[in-house]
Amino acid sequence: MMTKPFGKSGDMNDLVSSLGWLEEDGSSQDGDESPEMRGRHGPNVGGRVHSCTELGSEDMDEEDDDEEVGPNGENAPKRRGPKKKKMTTARKERFRARRIKANARERSRMHGLNDALDNLRRVMPCYSKTQKLSKIETLRLARNYIWALSEVLESGQSPESLGFVEMLCKGLSQPTSNLVAGCLQLGPTPVILNKLEDKSGGPGMGGVVAGHPLSYPSPGLPSPPYGSLEASHLLHMKGYKAPVYENPSPNECSSGTPPYDGPLTPPLSISSNFALKQEPSPHESERNFTSHSGQHAHFLPSHHYTNSTTGSLPGGPQGHPIFQTSRYELPLDVTFDSFPPSHLVTSQMGTI
DNA sequence: TAGGCCATCTGGTCCT
DNA sequence: AGGACCAGATGGCCTA
């Protein structure tokens, strides 16, 4: 099988980022035929054993149609089971077309996944168009963000505290930690973070321990691209007129759907399905989870803090902007990809 | 140049 | 039969 040259280049990103690309996706009959999307390898890449499925064999048969018969006929494997259908040209074309369609769907699916990741990046506390978080770092930061916010809820810890930032940076790579810290220049004094080897965190978690100074922004970190953000802005509350949550359906970015631009869902409405480890609760609707630090974060259902825009919360800091939100009722299956009002975040971060 | 990240192709599996 | 999802493999791009 010939390995086709693959022409993926930097401009693929432009294609991917454009909505038009997705629209063309289905109709362009796959990149195997388009200059940008040439396949790179045949079915036997990486020494994978080619199966005898119809789909798999069709490509092989394109070059050696009569593989079942050896040069002298003696090597023809005696196959059990249903006899393999003769790969007629029509069948080959059909299977090829099916494969091409499947490739297009797969691309579209992955683009949808990437769109969702982009939405997630936008609501992260250090969104920057120029310094895009990698996929894995986006997920890690999202985890930390949720965790940190839950700690704010549970303990009333100020989001402007060092601990909040430490939680955000936990387990992140050094560049990402720098990025986060560059965004979280809390008040007049830059945040001082401490990032150590994995000592304080759980398995797989990087450790951030107070007392080991490592000032941010780091030497090679220009401030402008990273913007700055007060912690209260991080929680997009200053001057934030929270919209009344009307449409709970997340604006999902499945294939073929436009990028997220839909109704904003409220902050800190931690749904009950967010539970790393659920425990029985005396109150049916309460949720607990064990954080990586071994602490227990205690979640209350959203209606526990569904007060007026100036209302206070049980257990929460009175009058803290984080709680000055209006009525929020989220379905349990709300997704975070529509979670915070991204414009409130980005507007404070000087996204470039 | 090595390593990280990414997009894509591909075949397998499961489900409708 | 066909679609969704997944994981493996590969090569391109970028950066230290």
Coordinates of C-alpha atoms (C1' of nucleotides) in Angstrom, one line a residue:
Chain A
M1 CA 0.0 0.0 0.0
M2 CA 1.4 3.3 -0.9
T3 CA 1.7 5.9 1.7
K4 CA 0.2 9.0 0.5
P5 CA 2.0 12.2 1.1
F6 CA 0.4 14.2 3.8
G7 CA 0.0 17.9 3.3
K8 CA -1.1 19.0 6.7
S9 CA 0.5 22.3 7.5
G10 CA 0.0 25.3 9.6
D11 CA -2.7 26.6 7.4
M12 CA -4.8 23.7 8.5
N13 CA -5.4 25.5 11.7
D14 CA -6.9 28.3 9.8
L15 CA -9.1 25.9 8.0
V16 CA -10.2 24.2 11.1
S17 CA -10.9 27.5 12.9
S18 CA -13.2 28.7 10.1
L19 CA -16.7 27.7 10.3
G20 CA -16.8 27.3 6.6
W21 CA -14.4 24.4 6.8
L22 CA -16.9 22.4 8.9
E23 CA -19.6 23.2 6.5
E24 CA -17.6 21.9 3.6
D25 CA -16.6 18.9 5.6
G26 CA -19.3 16.7 4.6
S27 CA -19.6 17.7 1.0
S28 CA -16.0 17.8 0.1
Q29 CA -15.8 14.0 0.2
D30 CA -12.9 13.9 2.5
G31 CA -9.4 15.0 2.5
D32 CA -8.2 12.0 0.7
E33 CA -9.2 13.9 -2.4
S34 CA -8.5 17.4 -1.2
P35 CA -5.0 18.8 -1.2
E36 CA -5.1 19.7 2.4
M37 CA -6.3 16.5 3.7
R38 CA -4.2 13.8 2.2
G39 CA -3.8 10.7 4.1
R40 CA -0.4 9.7 5.2
H41 CA -0.4 6.0 5.7
G42 CA -2.0 2.9 4.5
P43 CA -3.9 0.4 6.5
N44 CA -0.7 -1.4 7.6
V45 CA 0.8 1.5 9.4
G46 CA 2.9 0.7 12.4
G47 CA 2.9 -2.9 11.8
R48 CA -0.7 -3.3 12.6
V49 CA -2.2 -6.5 11.4
H50 CA -4.6 -5.9 8.8
S51 CA -7.9 -7.4 9.5
C52 CA -9.9 -9.3 7.0
T53 CA -13.0 -7.2 7.4
E54 CA -14.4 -5.9 4.3
L55 CA -13.5 -2.4 5.1
G56 CA -10.0 -3.3 5.9
S57 CA -9.4 -5.5 2.9
E58 CA -10.6 -3.1 0.4
D59 CA -7.6 -1.0 0.6
M60 CA -5.2 -3.8 0.4
D61 CA -7.0 -5.2 -2.5
E62 CA -6.5 -2.1 -4.3
E63 CA -2.9 -3.2 -4.9
D64 CA -3.1 -7.0 -4.5
D65 CA -6.4 -8.1 -5.4
D66 CA -5.7 -11.8 -5.2
E67 CA -4.0 -12.1 -1.9
E68 CA -5.8 -15.3 -1.1
V69 CA -4.1 -17.1 -3.7
G70 CA -0.4 -17.7 -3.6
P71 CA 1.9 -17.6 -6.5
N72 CA 1.3 -21.3 -7.1
G73 CA -1.9 -21.6 -5.2
E74 CA -0.5 -23.6 -2.4
N75 CA -0.3 -20.7 0.0
A76 CA -3.9 -19.9 -0.2
P77 CA -5.2 -19.9 3.4
K78 CA -8.1 -22.1 4.0
R79 CA -10.5 -19.7 5.7
R80 CA -13.3 -20.8 7.8
G81 CA -16.5 -19.0 8.1
P82 CA -18.3 -17.1 5.4
K83 CA -16.4 -16.9 2.2
K84 CA -15.1 -13.5 1.5
K85 CA -17.0 -11.8 -1.1
K86 CA -15.2 -11.0 -4.2
M87 CA -14.1 -7.4 -4.2
T88 CA -15.5 -6.1 -7.3
T89 CA -14.6 -2.7 -8.5
A90 CA -18.0 -1.5 -7.5
R91 CA -17.5 -2.9 -4.0
K92 CA -14.2 -1.3 -3.7
E93 CA -15.6 2.0 -4.7
R94 CA -18.4 1.6 -2.2
F95 CA -16.1 0.8 0.6
R96 CA -13.8 3.6 -0.3
A97 CA -16.6 6.0 -0.3
R98 CA -17.8 4.7 3.1
R99 CA -14.3 5.2 4.5
I100 CA -14.1 8.6 3.1
K101 CA -17.4 9.5 4.7
A102 CA -16.2 8.0 8.0
N103 CA -13.1 10.1 7.8
A104 CA -15.1 13.2 7.3
R105 CA -17.3 12.4 10.2
E106 CA -14.3 11.7 12.4
R107 CA -12.8 15.0 11.5
S108 CA -16.0 16.7 12.2
R109 CA -16.3 15.0 15.5
M110 CA -12.8 15.9 16.5
H111 CA -13.5 19.5 15.5
G112 CA -16.5 19.5 17.7
L113 CA -14.4 18.2 20.5
N114 CA -11.9 20.9 19.9
D115 CA -14.6 23.5 19.8
A116 CA -15.7 22.4 23.2
L117 CA -12.2 22.6 24.4
D118 CA -11.9 26.1 23.1
N119 CA -15.0 27.0 24.9
L120 CA -13.5 25.6 28.0
R121 CA -10.3 27.6 27.4
R122 CA -12.4 30.8 27.1
V123 CA -13.8 30.3 30.5
M124 CA -10.6 29.4 32.2
P125 CA -9.1 32.2 34.3
C126 CA -6.2 32.7 32.0
Y127 CA -7.7 32.7 28.6
S128 CA -5.4 34.0 26.0
K129 CA -5.7 33.8 22.3
T130 CA -2.0 34.1 21.9
Q131 CA -1.0 31.6 24.5
K132 CA -3.4 28.8 24.0
L133 CA -3.5 26.2 26.7
S134 CA -2.8 22.7 25.4
K135 CA -5.6 20.2 25.6
I136 CA -4.3 18.4 28.6
E137 CA -3.5 21.6 30.5
T138 CA -6.9 23.0 29.7
L139 CA -8.5 19.9 31.3
R140 CA -6.1 20.1 34.3
L141 CA -6.8 23.8 34.8
A142 CA -10.5 23.2 34.5
R143 CA -10.4 20.6 37.2
N144 CA -8.4 22.9 39.4
Y145 CA -10.7 25.7 38.7
I146 CA -13.8 23.7 39.7
W147 CA -11.9 22.5 42.7
A148 CA -10.9 25.9 43.8
L149 CA -14.3 27.3 43.3
S150 CA -15.8 24.6 45.4
E151 CA -13.3 25.4 48.1
V152 CA -14.4 29.0 48.0
L153 CA -17.9 27.8 48.5
E154 CA -17.1 25.4 51.2
S155 CA -14.7 27.3 53.3
G156 CA -15.5 30.9 52.3
Q157 CA -12.0 31.2 51.3
S158 CA -11.4 34.4 49.4
P159 CA -10.7 33.9 45.7
E160 CA -8.1 36.5 46.1
S161 CA -6.1 34.4 48.4
L162 CA -2.9 32.7 47.7
G163 CA -4.5 29.4 48.3
F164 CA -6.9 29.9 45.6
V165 CA -4.1 30.4 43.1
E166 CA -2.2 27.6 44.4
M167 CA -5.2 25.3 43.9
L168 CA -5.5 26.6 40.3
C169 CA -1.9 25.8 39.6
K170 CA -1.8 22.4 41.2
G171 CA -0.5 19.8 38.8
L172 CA 0.0 22.2 36.0
S173 CA 3.1 22.5 34.0
Q174 CA 5.5 25.3 34.8
P175 CA 4.5 27.3 31.7
T176 CA 0.9 27.0 32.4
S177 CA 1.4 27.9 36.0
N178 CA 3.2 30.9 34.8
L179 CA 0.4 31.7 32.6
V180 CA -2.2 31.4 35.3
A181 CA -0.1 33.4 37.7
G182 CA 0.5 36.1 35.1
C183 CA -3.2 36.4 34.8
L184 CA -3.8 36.4 38.5
Q185 CA -1.9 39.4 39.6
L186 CA -4.0 39.9 42.6
G187 CA -3.9 43.4 43.8
P188 CA -0.8 45.5 43.8
T189 CA 1.5 42.7 44.7
P190 CA 2.1 39.9 42.2
V191 CA 1.1 36.6 43.3
I192 CA 3.8 34.6 44.8
L193 CA 3.5 31.0 44.0
N194 CA 5.5 28.0 44.9
K195 CA 5.7 25.1 42.6
L196 CA 7.5 22.1 43.7
E197 CA 7.8 18.6 42.6
D198 CA 5.0 16.3 43.3
K199 CA 5.1 16.2 47.0
S200 CA 2.0 17.7 48.4
G201 CA -0.4 16.6 45.8
G202 CA -1.8 13.2 45.2
P203 CA -0.7 10.9 42.6
G204 CA -0.1 12.7 39.4
M205 CA -0.6 16.0 41.0
G206 CA 2.1 18.5 41.0
G207 CA 2.7 20.2 44.3
V208 CA 2.3 23.8 45.1
V209 CA 3.4 24.5 48.6
A210 CA 3.6 27.8 50.3
G211 CA 6.9 28.7 51.6
H212 CA 9.0 27.9 48.6
P213 CA 9.2 31.2 46.9
L214 CA 9.0 31.4 43.2
S215 CA 7.8 34.7 42.1
Y216 CA 5.6 35.3 39.1
P217 CA 5.6 36.4 36.5
S218 CA 8.6 34.5 35.7
P219 CA 11.5 36.1 34.0
G220 CA 10.5 35.2 30.5
L221 CA 6.9 36.0 30.9
P222 CA 5.8 39.2 29.3
S223 CA 2.8 40.5 31.0
P224 CA 0.7 41.9 28.2
P225 CA -0.2 38.7 26.4
Y226 CA -1.3 37.1 29.7
G227 CA -3.3 40.1 30.8
S228 CA -4.1 40.6 34.4
L229 CA -7.1 39.7 36.4
E230 CA -8.2 40.3 39.9
A231 CA -9.5 37.4 41.6
S232 CA -12.9 38.8 41.9
H233 CA -12.8 39.3 38.2
L234 CA -11.8 35.8 37.8
L235 CA -15.1 35.0 39.3
H236 CA -16.6 37.5 36.9
M237 CA -18.6 39.3 39.5
K238 CA -17.4 42.8 39.7
G239 CA -20.0 44.8 38.0
Y240 CA -21.5 41.7 36.7
K241 CA -25.2 41.8 36.2
A242 CA -25.9 38.2 36.2
P243 CA -28.4 37.1 33.6
V244 CA -31.4 35.2 34.7
Y245 CA -30.8 31.7 33.7
E246 CA -33.4 30.8 31.2
N247 CA -32.3 28.2 28.9
P248 CA -30.5 25.4 30.7
S249 CA -29.6 23.5 27.6
P250 CA -26.0 23.8 27.0
N251 CA -25.0 25.1 23.7
E252 CA -23.1 22.1 22.7
C253 CA -20.6 22.1 20.0
S254 CA -21.3 18.9 18.3
S255 CA -20.2 18.6 14.8
G256 CA -21.9 21.0 12.5
T257 CA -23.0 23.3 15.3
P258 CA -21.6 26.7 15.4
P259 CA -19.1 27.7 18.1
Y260 CA -20.4 28.6 21.4
D261 CA -22.1 31.9 21.5
G262 CA -25.1 31.0 23.4
P263 CA -26.7 32.0 26.6
L264 CA -24.5 32.3 29.5
T265 CA -24.9 30.0 32.3
P266 CA -24.3 31.2 35.8
P267 CA -21.1 30.9 37.7
L268 CA -20.7 28.6 40.6
S269 CA -23.8 26.6 40.0
I270 CA -22.0 23.4 40.7
S271 CA -24.3 20.7 39.7
S272 CA -24.8 17.6 41.7
N273 CA -23.2 15.5 39.1
F274 CA -19.9 17.1 39.8
A275 CA -18.6 14.7 42.4
L276 CA -15.2 13.1 42.3
K277 CA -16.3 10.9 45.0
Q278 CA -19.8 11.0 46.3
E279 CA -20.7 10.1 49.8
P280 CA -24.0 9.6 51.4
S281 CA -25.2 12.8 52.8
P282 CA -27.7 13.4 55.5
H283 CA -29.3 15.8 53.1
E284 CA -30.3 14.1 50.0
S285 CA -29.3 16.8 47.7
E286 CA -25.9 17.5 49.2
R287 CA -22.8 16.3 47.6
N288 CA -19.4 15.7 48.9
F289 CA -16.1 14.9 47.3
T290 CA -12.7 14.3 48.5
S291 CA -10.3 16.7 47.1
H292 CA -6.8 15.8 46.2
S293 CA -5.6 17.4 49.4
G294 CA -7.7 15.0 51.3
Q295 CA -10.1 17.7 52.2
H296 CA -13.7 17.4 51.8
A297 CA -15.4 19.8 49.6
H298 CA -19.0 20.2 50.4
F299 CA -21.4 21.1 47.7
L300 CA -24.8 22.4 48.2
P301 CA -27.4 22.2 45.5
S302 CA -27.8 25.3 43.5
H303 CA -31.0 26.3 45.2
H304 CA -29.0 26.8 48.3
Y305 CA -27.5 29.8 46.9
T306 CA -30.2 31.0 44.6
N307 CA -30.9 34.3 46.2
S308 CA -31.4 37.7 44.9
T309 CA -28.6 39.6 43.4
T310 CA -27.7 40.9 46.7
G311 CA -28.6 38.0 48.8
S312 CA -26.2 36.2 51.1
L313 CA -25.5 32.6 51.2
P314 CA -25.5 30.0 53.9
G315 CA -21.9 29.5 54.8
G316 CA -20.6 31.9 52.2
P317 CA -19.0 35.2 52.7
Q318 CA -21.7 37.7 53.2
G319 CA -22.0 40.1 50.4
H320 CA -19.1 38.6 48.5
P321 CA -19.6 39.3 44.8
I322 CA -19.3 35.7 44.0
F323 CA -22.6 35.2 45.6
Q324 CA -24.3 38.2 44.2
T325 CA -25.9 36.4 41.5
S326 CA -29.5 36.1 40.6
R327 CA -31.6 33.1 40.4
Y328 CA -29.8 30.2 39.1
E329 CA -31.2 26.8 38.7
L330 CA -29.1 24.5 36.7
P331 CA -30.1 21.0 35.5
L332 CA -27.9 18.3 36.9
D333 CA -26.5 17.6 33.6
V334 CA -25.4 21.1 32.8
T335 CA -22.0 21.1 31.2
F336 CA -19.3 23.4 32.0
D337 CA -18.7 24.3 28.4
S338 CA -21.3 26.9 28.9
F339 CA -20.4 27.7 32.4
P340 CA -19.0 31.2 33.0
P341 CA -19.8 34.2 31.0
S342 CA -16.7 34.3 28.9
H343 CA -17.0 37.9 27.9
L344 CA -16.8 38.9 31.5
V345 CA -13.7 36.9 31.9
T346 CA -12.0 37.9 28.8
S347 CA -12.9 41.5 29.2
Q348 CA -10.9 41.6 32.3
M349 CA -8.0 39.8 31.0
G350 CA -6.9 41.9 28.1
T351 CA -7.1 39.1 25.7
I352 CA -4.9 39.8 22.8
Chain B
dT1 C1' 17.6 17.9 17.1
dA2 C1' 14.5 15.9 20.5
dG3 C1' 10.2 16.3 22.5
dG4 C1' 5.6 18.1 23.0
dC5 C1' 1.4 18.9 20.8
dC6 C1' -1.6 18.4 17.2
dA7 C1' -4.6 16.9 13.1
dT8 C1' -5.7 13.2 10.5
dC9 C1' -6.4 8.5 8.9
dT10 C1' -7.7 4.0 10.1
dG11 C1' -9.8 -0.2 11.9
dG12 C1' -12.3 -2.2 15.7
dT13 C1' -16.3 -2.2 18.6
dC14 C1' -20.8 -1.1 20.0
dC15 C1' -25.3 0.5 19.1
dT16 C1' -29.4 1.7 16.5
Chain C
dA1 C1' -25.8 -1.0 7.1
dG2 C1' -24.2 2.9 9.0
dG3 C1' -23.0 6.1 12.6
dA4 C1' -20.6 7.2 17.0
dC5 C1' -16.8 6.5 19.7
dC6 C1' -12.3 5.0 20.6
dA7 C1' -7.3 4.1 20.4
dG8 C1' -3.2 3.4 17.6
dA9 C1' -0.1 5.2 14.3
dT10 C1' 1.9 8.8 11.6
dG11 C1' 3.9 13.1 10.1
dG12 C1' 3.9 18.2 10.5
dC13 C1' 4.8 22.2 13.3
dC14 C1' 7.0 24.5 17.0
dT15 C1' 10.1 25.4 20.7
dA16 C1' 13.9 24.8 23.9

